[in-house]
mmCIF file of C-alpha atoms and ligand atoms in Angstrom:
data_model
loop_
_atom_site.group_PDB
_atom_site.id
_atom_site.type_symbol
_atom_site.label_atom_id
_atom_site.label_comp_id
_atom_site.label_asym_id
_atom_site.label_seq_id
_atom_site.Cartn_x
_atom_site.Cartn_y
_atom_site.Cartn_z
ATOM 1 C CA UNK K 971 -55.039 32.211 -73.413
ATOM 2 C CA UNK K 972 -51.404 30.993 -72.024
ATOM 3 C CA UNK K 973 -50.850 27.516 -72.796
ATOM 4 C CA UNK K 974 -47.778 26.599 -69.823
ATOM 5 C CA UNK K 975 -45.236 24.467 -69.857
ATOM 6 C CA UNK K 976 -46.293 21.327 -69.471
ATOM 7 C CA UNK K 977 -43.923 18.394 -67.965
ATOM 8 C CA UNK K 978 -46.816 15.850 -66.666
ATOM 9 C CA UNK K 979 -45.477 12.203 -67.034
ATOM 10 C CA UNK K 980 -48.769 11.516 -69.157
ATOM 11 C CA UNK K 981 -51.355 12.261 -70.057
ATOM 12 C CA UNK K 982 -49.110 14.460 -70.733
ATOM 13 C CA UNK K 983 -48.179 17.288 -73.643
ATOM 14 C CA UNK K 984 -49.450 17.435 -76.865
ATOM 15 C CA UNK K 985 -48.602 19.541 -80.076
ATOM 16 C CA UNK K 986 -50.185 23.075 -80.128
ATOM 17 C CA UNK K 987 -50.767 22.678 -84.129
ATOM 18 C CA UNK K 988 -52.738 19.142 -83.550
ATOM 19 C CA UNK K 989 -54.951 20.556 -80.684
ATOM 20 C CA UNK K 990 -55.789 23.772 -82.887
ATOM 21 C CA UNK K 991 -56.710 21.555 -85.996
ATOM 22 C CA UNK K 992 -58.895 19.500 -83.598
ATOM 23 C CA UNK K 993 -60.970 22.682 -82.689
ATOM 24 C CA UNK K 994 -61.058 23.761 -86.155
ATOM 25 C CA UNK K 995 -62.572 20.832 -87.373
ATOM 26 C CA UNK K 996 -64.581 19.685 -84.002
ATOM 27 C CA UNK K 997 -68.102 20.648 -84.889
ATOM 28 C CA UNK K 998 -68.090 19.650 -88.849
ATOM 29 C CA UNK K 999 -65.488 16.922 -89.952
ATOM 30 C CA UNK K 1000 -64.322 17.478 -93.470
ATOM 31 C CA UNK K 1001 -67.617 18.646 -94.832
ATOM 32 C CA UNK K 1002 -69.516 15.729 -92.887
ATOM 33 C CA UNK K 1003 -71.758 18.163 -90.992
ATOM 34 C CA UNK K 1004 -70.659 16.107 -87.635
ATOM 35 C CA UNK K 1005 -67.501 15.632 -85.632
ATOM 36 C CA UNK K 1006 -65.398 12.770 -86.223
ATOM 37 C CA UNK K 1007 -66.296 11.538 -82.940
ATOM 38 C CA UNK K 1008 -70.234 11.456 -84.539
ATOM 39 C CA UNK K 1009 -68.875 9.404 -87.365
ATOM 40 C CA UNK K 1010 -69.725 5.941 -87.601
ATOM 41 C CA UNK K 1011 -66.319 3.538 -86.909
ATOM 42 C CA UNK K 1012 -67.693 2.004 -90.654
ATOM 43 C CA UNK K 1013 -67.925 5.081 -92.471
ATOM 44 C CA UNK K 1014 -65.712 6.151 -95.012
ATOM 45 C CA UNK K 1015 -64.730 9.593 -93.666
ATOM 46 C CA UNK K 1016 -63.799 7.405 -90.618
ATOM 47 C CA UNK K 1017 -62.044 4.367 -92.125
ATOM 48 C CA UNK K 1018 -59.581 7.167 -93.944
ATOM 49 C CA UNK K 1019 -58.485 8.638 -90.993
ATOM 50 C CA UNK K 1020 -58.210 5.330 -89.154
ATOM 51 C CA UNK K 1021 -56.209 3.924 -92.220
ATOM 52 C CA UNK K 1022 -54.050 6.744 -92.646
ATOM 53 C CA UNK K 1023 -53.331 6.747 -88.634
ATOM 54 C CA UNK K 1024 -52.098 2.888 -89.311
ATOM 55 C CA UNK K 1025 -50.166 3.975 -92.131
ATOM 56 C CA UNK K 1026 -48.326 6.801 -90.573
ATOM 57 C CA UNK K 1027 -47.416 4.464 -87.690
ATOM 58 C CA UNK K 1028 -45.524 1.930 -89.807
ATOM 59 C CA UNK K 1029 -44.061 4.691 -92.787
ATOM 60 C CA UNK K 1030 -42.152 6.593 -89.291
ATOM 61 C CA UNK K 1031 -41.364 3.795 -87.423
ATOM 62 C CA UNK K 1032 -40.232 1.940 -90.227
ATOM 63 C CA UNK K 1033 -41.845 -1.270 -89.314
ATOM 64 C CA UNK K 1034 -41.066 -3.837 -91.724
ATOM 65 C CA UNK K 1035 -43.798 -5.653 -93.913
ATOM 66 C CA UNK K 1036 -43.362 -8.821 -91.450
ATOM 67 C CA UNK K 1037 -45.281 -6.662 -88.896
ATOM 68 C CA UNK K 1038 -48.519 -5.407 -88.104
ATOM 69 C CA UNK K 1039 -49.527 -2.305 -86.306
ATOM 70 C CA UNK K 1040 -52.793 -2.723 -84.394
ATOM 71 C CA UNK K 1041 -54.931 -0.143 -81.718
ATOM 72 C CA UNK K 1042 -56.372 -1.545 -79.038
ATOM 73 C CA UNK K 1043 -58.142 -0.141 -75.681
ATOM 74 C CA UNK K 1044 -57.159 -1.047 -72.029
ATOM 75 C CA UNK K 1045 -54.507 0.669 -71.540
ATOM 76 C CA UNK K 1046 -50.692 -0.691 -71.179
ATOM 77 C CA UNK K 1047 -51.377 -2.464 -68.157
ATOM 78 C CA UNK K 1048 -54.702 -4.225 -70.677
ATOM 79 C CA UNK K 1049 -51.676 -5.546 -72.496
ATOM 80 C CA UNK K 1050 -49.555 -6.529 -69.681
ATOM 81 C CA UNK K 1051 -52.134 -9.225 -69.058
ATOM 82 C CA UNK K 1052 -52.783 -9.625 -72.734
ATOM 83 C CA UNK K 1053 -49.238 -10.592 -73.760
ATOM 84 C CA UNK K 1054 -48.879 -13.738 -71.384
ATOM 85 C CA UNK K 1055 -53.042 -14.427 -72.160
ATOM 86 C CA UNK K 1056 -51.797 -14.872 -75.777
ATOM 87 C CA UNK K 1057 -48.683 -16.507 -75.370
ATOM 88 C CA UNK K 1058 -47.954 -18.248 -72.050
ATOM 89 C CA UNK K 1059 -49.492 -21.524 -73.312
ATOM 90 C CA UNK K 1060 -49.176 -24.367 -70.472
ATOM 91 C CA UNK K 1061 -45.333 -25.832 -70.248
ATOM 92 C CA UNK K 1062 -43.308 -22.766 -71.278
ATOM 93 C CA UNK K 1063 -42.403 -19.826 -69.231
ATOM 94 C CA UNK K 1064 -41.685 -16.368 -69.684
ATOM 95 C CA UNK K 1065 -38.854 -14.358 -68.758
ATOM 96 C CA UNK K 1066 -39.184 -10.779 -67.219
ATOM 97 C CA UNK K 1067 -36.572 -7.951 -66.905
ATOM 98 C CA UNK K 1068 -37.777 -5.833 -64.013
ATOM 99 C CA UNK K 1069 -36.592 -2.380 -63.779
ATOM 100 C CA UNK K 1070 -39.061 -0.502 -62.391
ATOM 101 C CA UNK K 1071 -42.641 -0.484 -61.215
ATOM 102 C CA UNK K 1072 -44.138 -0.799 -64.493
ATOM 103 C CA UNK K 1073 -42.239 -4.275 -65.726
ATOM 104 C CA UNK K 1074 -42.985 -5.309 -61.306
ATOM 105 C CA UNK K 1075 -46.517 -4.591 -62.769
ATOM 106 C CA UNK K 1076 -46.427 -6.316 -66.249
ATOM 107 C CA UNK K 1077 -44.945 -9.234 -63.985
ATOM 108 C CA UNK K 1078 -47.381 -9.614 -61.519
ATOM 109 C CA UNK K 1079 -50.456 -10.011 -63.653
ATOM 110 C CA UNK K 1080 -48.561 -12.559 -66.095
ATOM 111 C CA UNK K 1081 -48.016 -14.688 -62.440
ATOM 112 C CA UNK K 1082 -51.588 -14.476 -62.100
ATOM 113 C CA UNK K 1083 -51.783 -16.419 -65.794
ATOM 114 C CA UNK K 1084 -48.984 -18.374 -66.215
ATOM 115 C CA UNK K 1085 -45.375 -19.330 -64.898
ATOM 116 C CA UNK K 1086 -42.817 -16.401 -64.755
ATOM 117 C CA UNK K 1087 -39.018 -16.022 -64.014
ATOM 118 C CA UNK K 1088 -36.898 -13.094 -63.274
ATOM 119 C CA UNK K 1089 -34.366 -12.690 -65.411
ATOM 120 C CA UNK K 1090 -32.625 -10.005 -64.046
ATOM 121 C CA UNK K 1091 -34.313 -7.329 -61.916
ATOM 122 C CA UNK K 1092 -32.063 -3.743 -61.003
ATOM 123 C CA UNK K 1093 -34.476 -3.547 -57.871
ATOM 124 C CA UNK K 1094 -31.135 -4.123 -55.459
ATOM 125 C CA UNK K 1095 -29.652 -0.684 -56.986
ATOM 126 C CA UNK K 1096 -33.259 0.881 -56.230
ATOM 127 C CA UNK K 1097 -33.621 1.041 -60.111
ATOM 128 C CA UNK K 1098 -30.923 3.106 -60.554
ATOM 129 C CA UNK K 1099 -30.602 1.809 -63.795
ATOM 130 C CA UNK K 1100 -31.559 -0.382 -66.490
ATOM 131 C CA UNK K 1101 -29.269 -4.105 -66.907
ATOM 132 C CA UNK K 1102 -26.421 -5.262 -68.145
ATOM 133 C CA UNK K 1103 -26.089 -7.498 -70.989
ATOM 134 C CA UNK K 1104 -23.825 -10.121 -68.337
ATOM 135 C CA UNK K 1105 -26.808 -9.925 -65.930
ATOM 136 C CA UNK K 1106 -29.267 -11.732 -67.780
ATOM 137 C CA UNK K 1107 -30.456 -14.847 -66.701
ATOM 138 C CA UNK K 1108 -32.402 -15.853 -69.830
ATOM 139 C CA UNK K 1109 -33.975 -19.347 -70.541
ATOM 140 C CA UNK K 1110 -33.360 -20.101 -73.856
ATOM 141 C CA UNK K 1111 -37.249 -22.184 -74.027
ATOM 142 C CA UNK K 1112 -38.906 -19.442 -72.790
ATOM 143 C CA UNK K 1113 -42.100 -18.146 -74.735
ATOM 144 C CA UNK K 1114 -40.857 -14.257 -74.737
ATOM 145 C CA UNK K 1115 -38.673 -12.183 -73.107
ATOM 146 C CA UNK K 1116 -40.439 -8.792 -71.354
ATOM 147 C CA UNK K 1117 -38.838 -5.587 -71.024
ATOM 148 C CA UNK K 1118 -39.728 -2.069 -70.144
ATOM 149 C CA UNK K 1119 -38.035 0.127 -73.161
ATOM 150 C CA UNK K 1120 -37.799 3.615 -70.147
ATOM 151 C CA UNK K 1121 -39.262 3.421 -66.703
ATOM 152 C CA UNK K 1122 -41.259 6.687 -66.633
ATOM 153 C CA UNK K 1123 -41.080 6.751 -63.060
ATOM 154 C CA UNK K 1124 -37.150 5.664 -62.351
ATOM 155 C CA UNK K 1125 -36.342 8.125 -65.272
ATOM 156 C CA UNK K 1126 -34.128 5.124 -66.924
ATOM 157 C CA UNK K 1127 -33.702 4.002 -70.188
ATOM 158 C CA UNK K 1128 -32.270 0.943 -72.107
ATOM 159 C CA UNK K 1129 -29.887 2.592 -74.770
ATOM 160 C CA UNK K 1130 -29.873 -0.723 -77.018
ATOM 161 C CA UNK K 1131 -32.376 -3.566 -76.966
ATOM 162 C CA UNK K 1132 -31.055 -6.937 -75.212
ATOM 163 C CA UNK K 1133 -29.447 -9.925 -77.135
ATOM 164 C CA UNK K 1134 -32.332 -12.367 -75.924
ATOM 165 C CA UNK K 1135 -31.264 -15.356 -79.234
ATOM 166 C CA UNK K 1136 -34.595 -16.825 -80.691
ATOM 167 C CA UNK K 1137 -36.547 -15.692 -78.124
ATOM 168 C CA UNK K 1138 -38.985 -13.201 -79.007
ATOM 169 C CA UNK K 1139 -38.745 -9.805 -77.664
ATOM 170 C CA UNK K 1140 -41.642 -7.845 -76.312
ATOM 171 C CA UNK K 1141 -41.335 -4.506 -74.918
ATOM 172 C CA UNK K 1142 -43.164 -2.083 -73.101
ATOM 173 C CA UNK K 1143 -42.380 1.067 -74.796
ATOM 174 C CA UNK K 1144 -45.053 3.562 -73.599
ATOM 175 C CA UNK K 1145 -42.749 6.219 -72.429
ATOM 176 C CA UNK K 1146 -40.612 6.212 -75.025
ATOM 177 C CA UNK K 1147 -41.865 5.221 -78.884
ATOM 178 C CA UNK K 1148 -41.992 7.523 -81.254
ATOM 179 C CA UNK K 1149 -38.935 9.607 -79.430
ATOM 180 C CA UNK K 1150 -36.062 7.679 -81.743
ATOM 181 C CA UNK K 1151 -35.459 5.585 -84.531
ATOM 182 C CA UNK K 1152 -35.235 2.154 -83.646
ATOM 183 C CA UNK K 1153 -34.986 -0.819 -85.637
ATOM 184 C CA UNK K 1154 -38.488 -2.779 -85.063
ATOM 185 C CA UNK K 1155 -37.101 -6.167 -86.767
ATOM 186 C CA UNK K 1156 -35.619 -6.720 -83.252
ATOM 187 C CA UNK K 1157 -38.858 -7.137 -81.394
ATOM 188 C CA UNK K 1158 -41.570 -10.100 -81.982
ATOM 189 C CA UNK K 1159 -43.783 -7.031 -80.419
ATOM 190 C CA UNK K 1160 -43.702 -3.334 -79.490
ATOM 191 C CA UNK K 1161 -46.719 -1.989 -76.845
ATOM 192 C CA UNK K 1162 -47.599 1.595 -76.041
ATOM 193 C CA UNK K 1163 -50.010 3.578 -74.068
ATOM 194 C CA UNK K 1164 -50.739 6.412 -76.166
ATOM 195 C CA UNK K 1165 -50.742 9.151 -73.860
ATOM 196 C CA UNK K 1166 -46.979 9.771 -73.564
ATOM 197 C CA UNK K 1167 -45.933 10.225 -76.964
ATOM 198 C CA UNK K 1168 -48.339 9.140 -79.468
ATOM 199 C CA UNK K 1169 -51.729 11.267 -78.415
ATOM 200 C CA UNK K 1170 -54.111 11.046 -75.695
ATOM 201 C CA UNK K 1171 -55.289 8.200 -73.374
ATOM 202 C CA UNK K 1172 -57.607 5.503 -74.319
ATOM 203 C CA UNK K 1173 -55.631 3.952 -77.324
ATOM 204 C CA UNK K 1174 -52.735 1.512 -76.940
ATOM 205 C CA UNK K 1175 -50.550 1.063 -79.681
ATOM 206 C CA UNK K 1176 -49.097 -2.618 -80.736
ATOM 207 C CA UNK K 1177 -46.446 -3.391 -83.167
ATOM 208 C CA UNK K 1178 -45.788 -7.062 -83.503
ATOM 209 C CA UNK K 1179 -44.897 -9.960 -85.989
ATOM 210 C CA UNK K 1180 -47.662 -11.338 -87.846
ATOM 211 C CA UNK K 1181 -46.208 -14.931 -86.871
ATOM 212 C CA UNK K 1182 -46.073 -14.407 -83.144
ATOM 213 C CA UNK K 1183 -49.278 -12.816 -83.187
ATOM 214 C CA UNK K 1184 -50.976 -15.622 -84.742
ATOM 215 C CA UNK K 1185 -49.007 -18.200 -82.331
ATOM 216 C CA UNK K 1186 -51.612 -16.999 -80.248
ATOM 217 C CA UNK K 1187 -54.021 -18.974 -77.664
ATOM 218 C CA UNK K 1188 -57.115 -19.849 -79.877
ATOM 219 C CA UNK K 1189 -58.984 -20.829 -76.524
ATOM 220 C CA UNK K 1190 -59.277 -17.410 -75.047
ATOM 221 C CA UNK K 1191 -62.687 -14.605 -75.477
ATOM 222 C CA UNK K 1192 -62.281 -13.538 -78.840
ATOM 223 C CA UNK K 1193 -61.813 -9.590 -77.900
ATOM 224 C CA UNK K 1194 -58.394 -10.688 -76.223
ATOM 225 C CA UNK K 1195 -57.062 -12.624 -78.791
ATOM 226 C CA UNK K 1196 -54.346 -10.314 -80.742
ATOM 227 C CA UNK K 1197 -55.369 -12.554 -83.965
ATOM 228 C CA UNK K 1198 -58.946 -11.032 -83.995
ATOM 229 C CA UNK K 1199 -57.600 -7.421 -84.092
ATOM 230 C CA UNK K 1200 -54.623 -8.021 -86.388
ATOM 231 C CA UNK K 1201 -57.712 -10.128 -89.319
ATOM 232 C CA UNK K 1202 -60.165 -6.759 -88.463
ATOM 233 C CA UNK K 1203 -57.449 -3.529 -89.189
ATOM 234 C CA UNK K 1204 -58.510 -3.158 -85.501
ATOM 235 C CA UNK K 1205 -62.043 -2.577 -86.546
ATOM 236 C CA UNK K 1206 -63.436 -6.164 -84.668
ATOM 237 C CA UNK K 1207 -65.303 -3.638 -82.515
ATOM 238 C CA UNK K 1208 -65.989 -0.329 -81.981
ATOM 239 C CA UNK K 1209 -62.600 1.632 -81.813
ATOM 240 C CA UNK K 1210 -61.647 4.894 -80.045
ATOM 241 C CA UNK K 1211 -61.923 6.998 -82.873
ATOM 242 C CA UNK K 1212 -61.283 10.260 -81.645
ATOM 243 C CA UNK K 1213 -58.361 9.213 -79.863
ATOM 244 C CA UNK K 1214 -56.923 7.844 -83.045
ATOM 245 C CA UNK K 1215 -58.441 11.114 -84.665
ATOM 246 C CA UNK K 1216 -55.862 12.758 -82.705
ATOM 247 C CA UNK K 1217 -53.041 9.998 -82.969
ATOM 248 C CA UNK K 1218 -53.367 10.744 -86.924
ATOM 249 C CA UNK K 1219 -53.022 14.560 -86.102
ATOM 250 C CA UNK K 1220 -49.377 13.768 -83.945
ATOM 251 C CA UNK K 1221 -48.304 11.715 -86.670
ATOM 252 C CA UNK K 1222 -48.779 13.885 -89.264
ATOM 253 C CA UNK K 1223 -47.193 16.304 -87.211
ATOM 254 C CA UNK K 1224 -43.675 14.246 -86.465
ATOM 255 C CA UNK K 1225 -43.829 13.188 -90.269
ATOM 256 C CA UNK K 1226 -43.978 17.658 -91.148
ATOM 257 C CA UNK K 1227 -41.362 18.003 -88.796
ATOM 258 C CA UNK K 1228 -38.929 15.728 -90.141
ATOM 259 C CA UNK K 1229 -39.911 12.133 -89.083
ATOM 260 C CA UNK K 1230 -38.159 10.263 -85.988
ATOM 261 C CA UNK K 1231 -34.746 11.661 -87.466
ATOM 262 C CA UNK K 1232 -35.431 15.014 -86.141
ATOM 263 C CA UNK K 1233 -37.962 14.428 -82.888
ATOM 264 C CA UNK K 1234 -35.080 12.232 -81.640
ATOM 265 C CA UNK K 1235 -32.237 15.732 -82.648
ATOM 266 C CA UNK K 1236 -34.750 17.390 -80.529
ATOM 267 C CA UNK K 1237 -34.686 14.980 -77.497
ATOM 268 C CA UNK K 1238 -31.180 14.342 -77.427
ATOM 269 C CA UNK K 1239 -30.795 18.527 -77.331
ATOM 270 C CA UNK K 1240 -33.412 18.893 -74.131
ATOM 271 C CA UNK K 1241 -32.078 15.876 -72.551
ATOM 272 C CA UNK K 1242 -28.275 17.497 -72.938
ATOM 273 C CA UNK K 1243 -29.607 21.051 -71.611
ATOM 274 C CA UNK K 1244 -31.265 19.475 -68.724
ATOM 275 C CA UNK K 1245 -28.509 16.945 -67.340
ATOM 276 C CA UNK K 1246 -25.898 19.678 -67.853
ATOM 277 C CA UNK K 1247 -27.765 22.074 -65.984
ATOM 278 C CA UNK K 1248 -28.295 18.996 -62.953
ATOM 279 C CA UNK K 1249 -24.168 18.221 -63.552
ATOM 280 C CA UNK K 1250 -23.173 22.000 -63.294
ATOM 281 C CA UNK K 1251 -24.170 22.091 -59.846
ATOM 282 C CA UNK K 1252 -23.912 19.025 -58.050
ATOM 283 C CA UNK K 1253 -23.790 20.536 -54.890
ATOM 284 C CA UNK K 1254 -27.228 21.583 -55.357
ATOM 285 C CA UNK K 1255 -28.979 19.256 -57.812
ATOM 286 C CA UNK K 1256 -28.873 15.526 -57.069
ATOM 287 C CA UNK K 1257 -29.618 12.806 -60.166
ATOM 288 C CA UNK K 1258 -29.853 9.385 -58.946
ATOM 289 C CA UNK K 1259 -29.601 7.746 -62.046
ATOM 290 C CA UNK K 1260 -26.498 5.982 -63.613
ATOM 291 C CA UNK K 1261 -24.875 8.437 -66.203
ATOM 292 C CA UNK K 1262 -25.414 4.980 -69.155
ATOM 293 C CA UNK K 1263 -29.021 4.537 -68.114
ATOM 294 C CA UNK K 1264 -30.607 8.488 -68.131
ATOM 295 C CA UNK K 1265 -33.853 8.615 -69.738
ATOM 296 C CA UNK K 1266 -33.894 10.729 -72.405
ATOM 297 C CA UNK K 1267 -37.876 11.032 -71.789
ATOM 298 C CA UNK K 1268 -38.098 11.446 -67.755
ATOM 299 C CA UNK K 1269 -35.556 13.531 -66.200
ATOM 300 C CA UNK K 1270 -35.682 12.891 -62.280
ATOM 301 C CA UNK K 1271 -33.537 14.709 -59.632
ATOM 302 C CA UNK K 1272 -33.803 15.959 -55.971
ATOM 303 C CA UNK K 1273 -33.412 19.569 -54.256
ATOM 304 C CA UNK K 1274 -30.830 19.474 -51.210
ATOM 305 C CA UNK K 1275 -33.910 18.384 -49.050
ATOM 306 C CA UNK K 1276 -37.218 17.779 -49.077
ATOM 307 C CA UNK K 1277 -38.924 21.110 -48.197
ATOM 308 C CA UNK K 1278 -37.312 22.728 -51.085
ATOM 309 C CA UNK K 1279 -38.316 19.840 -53.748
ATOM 310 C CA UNK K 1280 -41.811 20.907 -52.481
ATOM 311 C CA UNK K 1281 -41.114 25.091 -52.759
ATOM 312 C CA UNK K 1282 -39.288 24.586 -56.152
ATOM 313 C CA UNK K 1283 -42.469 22.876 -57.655
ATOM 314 C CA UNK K 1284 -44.441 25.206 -56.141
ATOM 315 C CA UNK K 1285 -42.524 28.212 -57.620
ATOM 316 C CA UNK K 1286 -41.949 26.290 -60.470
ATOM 317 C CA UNK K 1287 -45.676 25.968 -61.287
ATOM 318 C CA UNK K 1288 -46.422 29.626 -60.407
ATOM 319 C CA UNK K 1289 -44.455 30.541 -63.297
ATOM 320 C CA UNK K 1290 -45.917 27.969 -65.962
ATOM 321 C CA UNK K 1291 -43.696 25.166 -65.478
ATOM 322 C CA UNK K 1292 -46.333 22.239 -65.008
ATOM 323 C CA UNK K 1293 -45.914 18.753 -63.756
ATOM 324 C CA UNK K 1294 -42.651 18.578 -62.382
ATOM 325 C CA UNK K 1295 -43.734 16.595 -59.027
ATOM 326 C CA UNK K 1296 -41.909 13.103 -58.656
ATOM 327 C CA UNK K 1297 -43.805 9.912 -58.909
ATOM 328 C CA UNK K 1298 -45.682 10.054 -55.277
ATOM 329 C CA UNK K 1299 -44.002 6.513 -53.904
ATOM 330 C CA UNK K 1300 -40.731 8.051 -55.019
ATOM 331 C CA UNK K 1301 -40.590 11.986 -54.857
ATOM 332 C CA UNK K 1302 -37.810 14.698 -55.824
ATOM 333 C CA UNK K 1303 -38.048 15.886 -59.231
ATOM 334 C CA UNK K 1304 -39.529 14.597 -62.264
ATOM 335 C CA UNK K 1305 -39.128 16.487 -65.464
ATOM 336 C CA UNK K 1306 -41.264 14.427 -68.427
ATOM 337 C CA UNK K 1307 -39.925 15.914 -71.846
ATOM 338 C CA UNK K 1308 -41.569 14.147 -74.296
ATOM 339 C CA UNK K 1309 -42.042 14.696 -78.150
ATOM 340 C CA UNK K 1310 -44.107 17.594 -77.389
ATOM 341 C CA UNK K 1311 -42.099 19.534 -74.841
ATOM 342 C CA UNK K 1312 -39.982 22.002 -76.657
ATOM 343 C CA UNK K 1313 -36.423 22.622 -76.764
ATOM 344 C CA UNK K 1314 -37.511 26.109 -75.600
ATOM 345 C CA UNK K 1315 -39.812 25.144 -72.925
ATOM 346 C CA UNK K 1316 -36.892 23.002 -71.510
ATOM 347 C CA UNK K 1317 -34.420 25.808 -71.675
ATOM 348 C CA UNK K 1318 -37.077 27.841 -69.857
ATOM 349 C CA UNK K 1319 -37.051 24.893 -66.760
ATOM 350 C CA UNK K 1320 -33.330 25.281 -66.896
ATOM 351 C CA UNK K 1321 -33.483 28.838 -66.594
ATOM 352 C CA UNK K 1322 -35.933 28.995 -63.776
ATOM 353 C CA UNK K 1323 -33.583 26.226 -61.941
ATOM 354 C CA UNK K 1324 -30.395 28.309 -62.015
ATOM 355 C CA UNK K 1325 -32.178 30.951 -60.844
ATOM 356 C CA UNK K 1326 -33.968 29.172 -57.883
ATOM 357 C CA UNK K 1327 -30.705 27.672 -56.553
ATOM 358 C CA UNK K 1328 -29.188 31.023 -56.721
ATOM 359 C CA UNK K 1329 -32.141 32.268 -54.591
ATOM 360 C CA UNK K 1330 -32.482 29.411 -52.298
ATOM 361 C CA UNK K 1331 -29.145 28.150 -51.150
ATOM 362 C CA UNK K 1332 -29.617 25.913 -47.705
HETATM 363 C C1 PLP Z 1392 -47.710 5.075 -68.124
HETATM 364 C C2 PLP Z 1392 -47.124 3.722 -68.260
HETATM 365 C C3 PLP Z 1392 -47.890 2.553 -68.089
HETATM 366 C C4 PLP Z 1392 -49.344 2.584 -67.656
HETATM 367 O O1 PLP Z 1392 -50.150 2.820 -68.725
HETATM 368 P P1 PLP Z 1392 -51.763 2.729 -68.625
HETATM 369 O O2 PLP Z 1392 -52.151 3.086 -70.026
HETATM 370 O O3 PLP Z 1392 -52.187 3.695 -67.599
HETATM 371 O O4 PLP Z 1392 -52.116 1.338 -68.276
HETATM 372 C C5 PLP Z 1392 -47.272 1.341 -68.311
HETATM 373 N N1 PLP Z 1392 -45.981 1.253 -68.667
HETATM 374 C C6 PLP Z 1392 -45.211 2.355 -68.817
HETATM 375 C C7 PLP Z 1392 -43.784 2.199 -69.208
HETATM 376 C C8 PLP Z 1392 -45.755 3.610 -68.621
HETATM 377 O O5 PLP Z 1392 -44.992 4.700 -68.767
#
């Protein structure tokens, strides 16, 4: 077996130990003669591992006692027409930081529900990078404020939430959570895809105050009301358990590691070894994002044309370095180094590009 590199933008890399511990145990569960995946979502042997999942979400994250952590299904675009479903009741509006195709996408379907402003959008720049505090445009009356935490495609990231006053803060965070401590107490909620950071796809991940979550519309189908989720321990319906199955095995995996403290030592080490390989030769390696807004998760970058983006991630994937292709409406280079991307896997990328420009000056 050779298990490559793997830099997909997501579903993307997961840790070797979790996978192997999923194989182990795939046919017969802890003694239950069954997978997990066989288990009923009311069982006991379930309800542990679904409980403990929960558990390990909030003791990493640090998420305070005035907030709940919920999994849900739909993905992060289910939520981004959940949030204003919930909470763009008639006469308010919400305000929307656009930085990149996923918060364009998050505020298109809340138009389709509710009324919207822009209040502040990096689009003129080409999303070069994330905005400035002085950009803002925020209505103090609005219901929430939506942001996009790193725009896995733009390979840009906020380095400190926004000041948004009262207003509560909700944030996209799929291609970043779980990557560095942050302090939850700033956010009325926290949403996340799983399969970035946090495990595979079909789970979504929602961390949000137990008073803005019940603030709720009451006059909306029950399954998309966050209020029926957050009374259930997301167990109203029928949850995807082996998908949390799994999101328990990462956690417990971060928490043996060292917790957030030392994932985000990690990231900060592969982000420096890959930017300072891009800076060393500018000549050759172009990054298009601002130096205070480089994604610590999504490292993007061009070749001195077009034909050799396309040979280096061919060569690239010859020799076991997976994924590297640029978002197709946006090309070049797009290195995802999430949680489970090692510092030696990235040092092998950086390797492999010193040696290609050597080899293929234009
Ligand atoms: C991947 C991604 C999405 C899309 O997630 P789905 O689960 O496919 O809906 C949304 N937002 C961000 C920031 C992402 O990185």
């Amino acid at each position: 077996m050779t298990r490559v590199s793997n830099f997909t933008a997501g579903p993307a890399a997961l840790p070797l130990a979790v996978l192997e511990q999923a194989r182990d145990e795939l046919l017969d569960f802890e003694g239950s003669g069954m997978s997990i995946m066989e288990n009923s979502h009311r069982s006991k042997t379930y309800e542990r591992v679904h409980d403990e999942a929960l558990a390990l979400m909030r003791e990493l994250m640090g998420v305070p006692s005035s907030h709940q952590v919920l999994f849900l299904q739909g993905g992060a675009r289910g939520q981004f027409a959940m949030v204003p479903l919930n909470f763009l009741s008639s006469g308010k509006s919400a305000d929307y930081l656009l930085t990149g195709v996923w918060s364009e996408g998050a505020f298109e379907e809340a138009q389709t529900l509710g009324k919207v402003r822009t209040a502040g959008s990096t689009k003129g720049v080409g999303y070069t990078r994330v905005l400035r505090q002085e950009e803002l445009e925020l209505d103090a009356g609005a219901a929430y404020v939506h942001m996009t935490t790193n725009n896995t495609i733009y390979g840009t990231q906020w380095r400190s939430e926004p000041e948004v006053g009262g207003v509560p803060l909700v944030a996209d965070a799929s291609s970043d959570i779980l990557s560095r401590r942050i302090d939850v107490s700033k956010y009325a909620m926290i949403y996340a895809g799983a399969q970035k950071n946090i495990g595979p796809s079909g789970v979504v991940v929602v961390i949000a105050r137990e008073d803005f979550l019940s603030s709720g519309r009451k006059d909306i189908p029950q399954v998309w009301r966050y209020a029926t989720h957050a009374k259930a321990n997301s167990l109203w319906h029928t949850p995807p358990t082996f998908a949390i199955y799994l999101v328990r095995g990462v956690l417990r995996w971060v928490k043996s590691v060292g917790g957030l403290a030392q994932i985000e030592r990690w990231n900060d080490e592969k982000a420096a070894l890959l930017y300072s390989t891009i800076d060393a030769d500018p000549e050759y390696w172009r990054c298009p994002v601002e130096r205070e807004s480089r994604s610590k998760m999504n490292v993007v970058w061009r070749l001195p044309s077009e034909a050799l983006d396309e040979k280096f991630v061919k060569e690239a994937t010859a020799a076991g370095l997976v994924g590297l292709k640029g978002y197709r409406t946006v090309g070049g280079i797009r290195a995802s180094i999430y949680n489970a991307v090692s510092v030696a896997d990235v040092a092998r990328l950086c390797d492999f590009m010193k040696a290609f420009a050597a080899a293929n000056r234009p």
